[in-house]
């Protein structure tokens, strides 16, 4: 086991400044314990949502993309999952993360490349859901469908915008 060695003069200086302030009131500690209990609940709701809703729907999507030879990448880092889809002149990325202690965020980034290198247009959408209560599994499906719909809508420029199935006007 490796221990951290502080410069003796620095350690003495630091302790001289900190020791007089070491006593924390019980009320402050109670508030910290309560905040940690809430954080633990939010983390559990996020973990359950990922395992029960996000991972299965992303897995199904990845299988569909691979079967149809659509270039894509799924990556994880920290508490986030990212899905990137590459097409001829655009790409889209969906990032799912616990961006605040009490919410899950779906960030949709869709990039269109211009005719000349460096001409790019980006559309961002961000949706947040409260983790104070367990999230319905349908949120994951809705967000992936929203992302894929936005990505596909911008591929073809028609006079009248195409509306994806299920989002049309009522007859």
mmCIF file of C-alpha atoms in Angstrom:
data_model
loop_
_atom_site.group_PDB
_atom_site.id
_atom_site.type_symbol
_atom_site.label_atom_id
_atom_site.label_comp_id
_atom_site.label_asym_id
_atom_site.label_seq_id
_atom_site.Cartn_x
_atom_site.Cartn_y
_atom_site.Cartn_z
ATOM 1 C CA UNK A 1 0.000 0.000 0.000
ATOM 2 C CA UNK A 2 1.355 3.389 -0.980
ATOM 3 C CA UNK A 3 0.814 6.336 1.349
ATOM 4 C CA UNK A 4 0.787 9.961 0.362
ATOM 5 C CA UNK A 5 3.606 11.962 1.903
ATOM 6 C CA UNK A 6 2.964 15.650 2.434
ATOM 7 C CA UNK A 7 5.623 18.248 2.806
ATOM 8 C CA UNK A 8 5.966 18.659 6.595
ATOM 9 C CA UNK A 9 5.787 22.467 6.492
ATOM 10 C CA UNK A 10 2.655 22.346 4.306
ATOM 11 C CA UNK A 11 0.965 19.778 6.591
ATOM 12 C CA UNK A 12 1.640 21.892 9.686
ATOM 13 C CA UNK A 13 0.397 25.050 7.975
ATOM 14 C CA UNK A 14 -2.768 23.302 6.726
ATOM 15 C CA UNK A 15 -3.584 21.674 10.081
ATOM 16 C CA UNK A 16 -3.035 24.990 11.850
ATOM 17 C CA UNK A 17 -5.740 26.556 9.706
ATOM 18 C CA UNK A 18 -8.198 23.612 9.693
ATOM 19 C CA UNK A 19 -8.130 22.226 13.244
ATOM 20 C CA UNK A 20 -9.976 25.218 14.799
ATOM 21 C CA UNK A 21 -12.879 24.527 12.388
ATOM 22 C CA UNK A 22 -13.053 20.728 12.789
ATOM 23 C CA UNK A 23 -16.181 20.619 14.969
ATOM 24 C CA UNK A 24 -19.313 20.225 12.867
ATOM 25 C CA UNK A 25 -22.721 20.804 14.387
ATOM 26 C CA UNK A 26 -24.995 17.732 14.635
ATOM 27 C CA UNK A 27 -27.642 19.543 12.533
ATOM 28 C CA UNK A 28 -25.188 19.925 9.681
ATOM 29 C CA UNK A 29 -24.237 16.256 9.874
ATOM 30 C CA UNK A 30 -27.913 15.220 9.925
ATOM 31 C CA UNK A 31 -28.538 17.250 6.774
ATOM 32 C CA UNK A 32 -25.554 15.563 5.103
ATOM 33 C CA UNK A 33 -26.813 12.089 6.083
ATOM 34 C CA UNK A 34 -30.278 12.916 4.736
ATOM 35 C CA UNK A 35 -28.806 14.201 1.471
ATOM 36 C CA UNK A 36 -26.776 10.985 1.111
ATOM 37 C CA UNK A 37 -29.889 8.857 1.703
ATOM 38 C CA UNK A 38 -31.704 10.760 -1.047
ATOM 39 C CA UNK A 39 -28.697 10.447 -3.345
ATOM 40 C CA UNK A 40 -28.627 6.714 -2.743
ATOM 41 C CA UNK A 41 -32.313 6.523 -3.728
ATOM 42 C CA UNK A 42 -31.726 8.587 -6.901
ATOM 43 C CA UNK A 43 -28.753 6.383 -7.816
ATOM 44 C CA UNK A 44 -30.851 3.233 -7.340
ATOM 45 C CA UNK A 45 -33.655 4.634 -9.509
ATOM 46 C CA UNK A 46 -31.108 5.514 -12.219
ATOM 47 C CA UNK A 47 -29.445 2.086 -12.040
ATOM 48 C CA UNK A 48 -32.802 0.297 -12.194
ATOM 49 C CA UNK A 49 -33.887 2.444 -15.159
ATOM 50 C CA UNK A 50 -30.657 1.681 -17.014
ATOM 51 C CA UNK A 51 -30.821 -2.059 -16.350
ATOM 52 C CA UNK A 52 -34.550 -2.564 -16.879
ATOM 53 C CA UNK A 53 -35.272 -0.059 -19.654
ATOM 54 C CA UNK A 54 -32.285 1.603 -21.321
ATOM 55 C CA UNK A 55 -29.951 -1.382 -21.796
ATOM 56 C CA UNK A 56 -32.603 -3.681 -23.325
ATOM 57 C CA UNK A 57 -33.885 -1.058 -25.796
ATOM 58 C CA UNK A 58 -30.344 0.004 -26.767
ATOM 59 C CA UNK A 59 -29.424 -3.663 -27.221
ATOM 60 C CA UNK A 60 -32.412 -4.164 -29.552
ATOM 61 C CA UNK A 61 -31.476 -1.025 -31.476
ATOM 62 C CA UNK A 62 -27.823 -2.093 -31.823
ATOM 63 C CA UNK A 63 -28.933 -5.466 -33.203
ATOM 64 C CA UNK A 64 -31.164 -3.704 -35.762
ATOM 65 C CA UNK A 65 -28.365 -1.294 -36.749
ATOM 66 C CA UNK A 66 -25.841 -4.121 -37.105
ATOM 67 C CA UNK A 67 -28.258 -6.270 -39.116
ATOM 68 C CA UNK A 68 -28.784 -3.378 -41.550
ATOM 69 C CA UNK A 69 -25.041 -2.511 -41.632
ATOM 70 C CA UNK A 70 -25.529 1.009 -40.252
ATOM 71 C CA UNK A 71 -22.309 2.352 -38.766
ATOM 72 C CA UNK A 72 -22.736 3.002 -35.051
ATOM 73 C CA UNK A 73 -20.900 2.974 -31.759
ATOM 74 C CA UNK A 74 -22.025 2.515 -28.172
ATOM 75 C CA UNK A 75 -19.748 3.669 -25.378
ATOM 76 C CA UNK A 76 -19.902 4.218 -21.655
ATOM 77 C CA UNK A 77 -17.997 6.584 -19.463
ATOM 78 C CA UNK A 78 -18.695 7.212 -15.802
ATOM 79 C CA UNK A 79 -22.447 7.316 -15.330
ATOM 80 C CA UNK A 80 -23.307 7.866 -18.987
ATOM 81 C CA UNK A 81 -24.133 5.776 -22.018
ATOM 82 C CA UNK A 82 -23.614 7.202 -25.504
ATOM 83 C CA UNK A 83 -24.984 5.917 -28.793
ATOM 84 C CA UNK A 84 -23.573 7.396 -32.003
ATOM 85 C CA UNK A 85 -24.992 6.667 -35.457
ATOM 86 C CA UNK A 86 -22.982 7.625 -38.565
ATOM 87 C CA UNK A 87 -24.608 8.202 -41.941
ATOM 88 C CA UNK A 88 -23.177 9.572 -45.202
ATOM 89 C CA UNK A 89 -23.334 13.280 -44.363
ATOM 90 C CA UNK A 90 -24.608 13.415 -40.837
ATOM 91 C CA UNK A 91 -24.245 11.762 -37.507
ATOM 92 C CA UNK A 92 -26.283 11.739 -34.369
ATOM 93 C CA UNK A 93 -25.407 11.001 -30.794
ATOM 94 C CA UNK A 94 -27.676 10.230 -27.899
ATOM 95 C CA UNK A 95 -26.124 10.590 -24.449
ATOM 96 C CA UNK A 96 -27.975 9.224 -21.431
ATOM 97 C CA UNK A 97 -26.637 10.286 -18.045
ATOM 98 C CA UNK A 98 -27.469 11.163 -14.480
ATOM 99 C CA UNK A 99 -26.534 14.775 -15.057
ATOM 100 C CA UNK A 100 -27.787 16.101 -11.734
ATOM 101 C CA UNK A 101 -28.182 14.269 -8.467
ATOM 102 C CA UNK A 102 -31.937 13.948 -8.935
ATOM 103 C CA UNK A 103 -32.489 13.594 -12.692
ATOM 104 C CA UNK A 104 -31.636 11.557 -15.759
ATOM 105 C CA UNK A 105 -30.923 13.512 -18.947
ATOM 106 C CA UNK A 106 -31.218 12.427 -22.549
ATOM 107 C CA UNK A 107 -29.088 14.719 -24.712
ATOM 108 C CA UNK A 108 -29.700 14.412 -28.447
ATOM 109 C CA UNK A 109 -26.964 15.840 -30.695
ATOM 110 C CA UNK A 110 -27.513 15.694 -34.449
ATOM 111 C CA UNK A 111 -24.766 17.075 -36.709
ATOM 112 C CA UNK A 112 -25.202 17.832 -40.396
ATOM 113 C CA UNK A 113 -22.082 18.409 -42.488
ATOM 114 C CA UNK A 114 -22.245 21.132 -45.103
ATOM 115 C CA UNK A 115 -21.094 21.008 -48.720
ATOM 116 C CA UNK A 116 -17.679 22.362 -47.727
ATOM 117 C CA UNK A 117 -15.539 20.916 -44.990
ATOM 118 C CA UNK A 118 -16.144 22.814 -41.783
ATOM 119 C CA UNK A 119 -19.692 23.888 -42.658
ATOM 120 C CA UNK A 120 -21.671 22.143 -39.978
ATOM 121 C CA UNK A 121 -25.054 22.587 -38.380
ATOM 122 C CA UNK A 122 -25.899 21.030 -35.050
ATOM 123 C CA UNK A 123 -29.282 20.452 -33.483
ATOM 124 C CA UNK A 124 -29.428 19.719 -29.786
ATOM 125 C CA UNK A 125 -32.360 18.529 -27.766
ATOM 126 C CA UNK A 126 -32.259 17.741 -24.084
ATOM 127 C CA UNK A 127 -34.934 16.012 -22.027
ATOM 128 C CA UNK A 128 -34.742 15.526 -18.275
ATOM 129 C CA UNK A 129 -36.725 13.175 -16.073
ATOM 130 C CA UNK A 130 -36.956 13.277 -12.287
ATOM 131 C CA UNK A 131 -35.283 10.376 -10.449
ATOM 132 C CA UNK A 132 -37.096 10.984 -7.161
ATOM 133 C CA UNK A 133 -39.446 8.197 -8.251
ATOM 134 C CA UNK A 134 -38.780 5.131 -10.418
ATOM 135 C CA UNK A 135 -39.092 5.922 -14.146
ATOM 136 C CA UNK A 136 -41.407 4.017 -16.483
ATOM 137 C CA UNK A 137 -39.611 1.793 -19.011
ATOM 138 C CA UNK A 138 -41.428 3.541 -21.859
ATOM 139 C CA UNK A 139 -39.290 6.677 -21.381
ATOM 140 C CA UNK A 140 -36.258 4.848 -22.790
ATOM 141 C CA UNK A 141 -38.194 3.663 -25.851
ATOM 142 C CA UNK A 142 -39.695 7.114 -26.438
ATOM 143 C CA UNK A 143 -36.318 8.845 -26.212
ATOM 144 C CA UNK A 144 -34.605 6.433 -28.610
ATOM 145 C CA UNK A 145 -37.486 6.765 -31.047
ATOM 146 C CA UNK A 146 -37.334 10.574 -30.750
ATOM 147 C CA UNK A 147 -33.584 10.489 -31.459
ATOM 148 C CA UNK A 148 -33.934 8.188 -34.465
ATOM 149 C CA UNK A 149 -36.890 10.211 -35.767
ATOM 150 C CA UNK A 150 -34.946 13.502 -35.598
ATOM 151 C CA UNK A 151 -31.977 11.886 -37.307
ATOM 152 C CA UNK A 152 -34.101 10.489 -40.145
ATOM 153 C CA UNK A 153 -36.298 13.590 -40.620
ATOM 154 C CA UNK A 154 -33.345 15.747 -41.594
ATOM 155 C CA UNK A 155 -32.031 13.317 -44.226
ATOM 156 C CA UNK A 156 -34.578 14.328 -46.859
ATOM 157 C CA UNK A 157 -35.575 17.931 -47.440
ATOM 158 C CA UNK A 158 -39.123 17.997 -48.724
ATOM 159 C CA UNK A 159 -41.479 20.928 -49.191
ATOM 160 C CA UNK A 160 -43.757 19.626 -46.463
ATOM 161 C CA UNK A 161 -42.003 17.981 -43.501
ATOM 162 C CA UNK A 162 -42.518 14.260 -43.141
ATOM 163 C CA UNK A 163 -44.014 13.201 -39.827
ATOM 164 C CA UNK A 164 -42.891 9.818 -38.419
ATOM 165 C CA UNK A 165 -45.562 7.126 -37.919
ATOM 166 C CA UNK A 166 -47.446 7.533 -34.658
ATOM 167 C CA UNK A 167 -46.803 11.284 -34.474
ATOM 168 C CA UNK A 168 -49.154 12.345 -37.254
ATOM 169 C CA UNK A 169 -52.248 14.470 -37.175
ATOM 170 C CA UNK A 170 -55.491 12.861 -36.120
ATOM 171 C CA UNK A 171 -57.904 12.219 -39.061
#
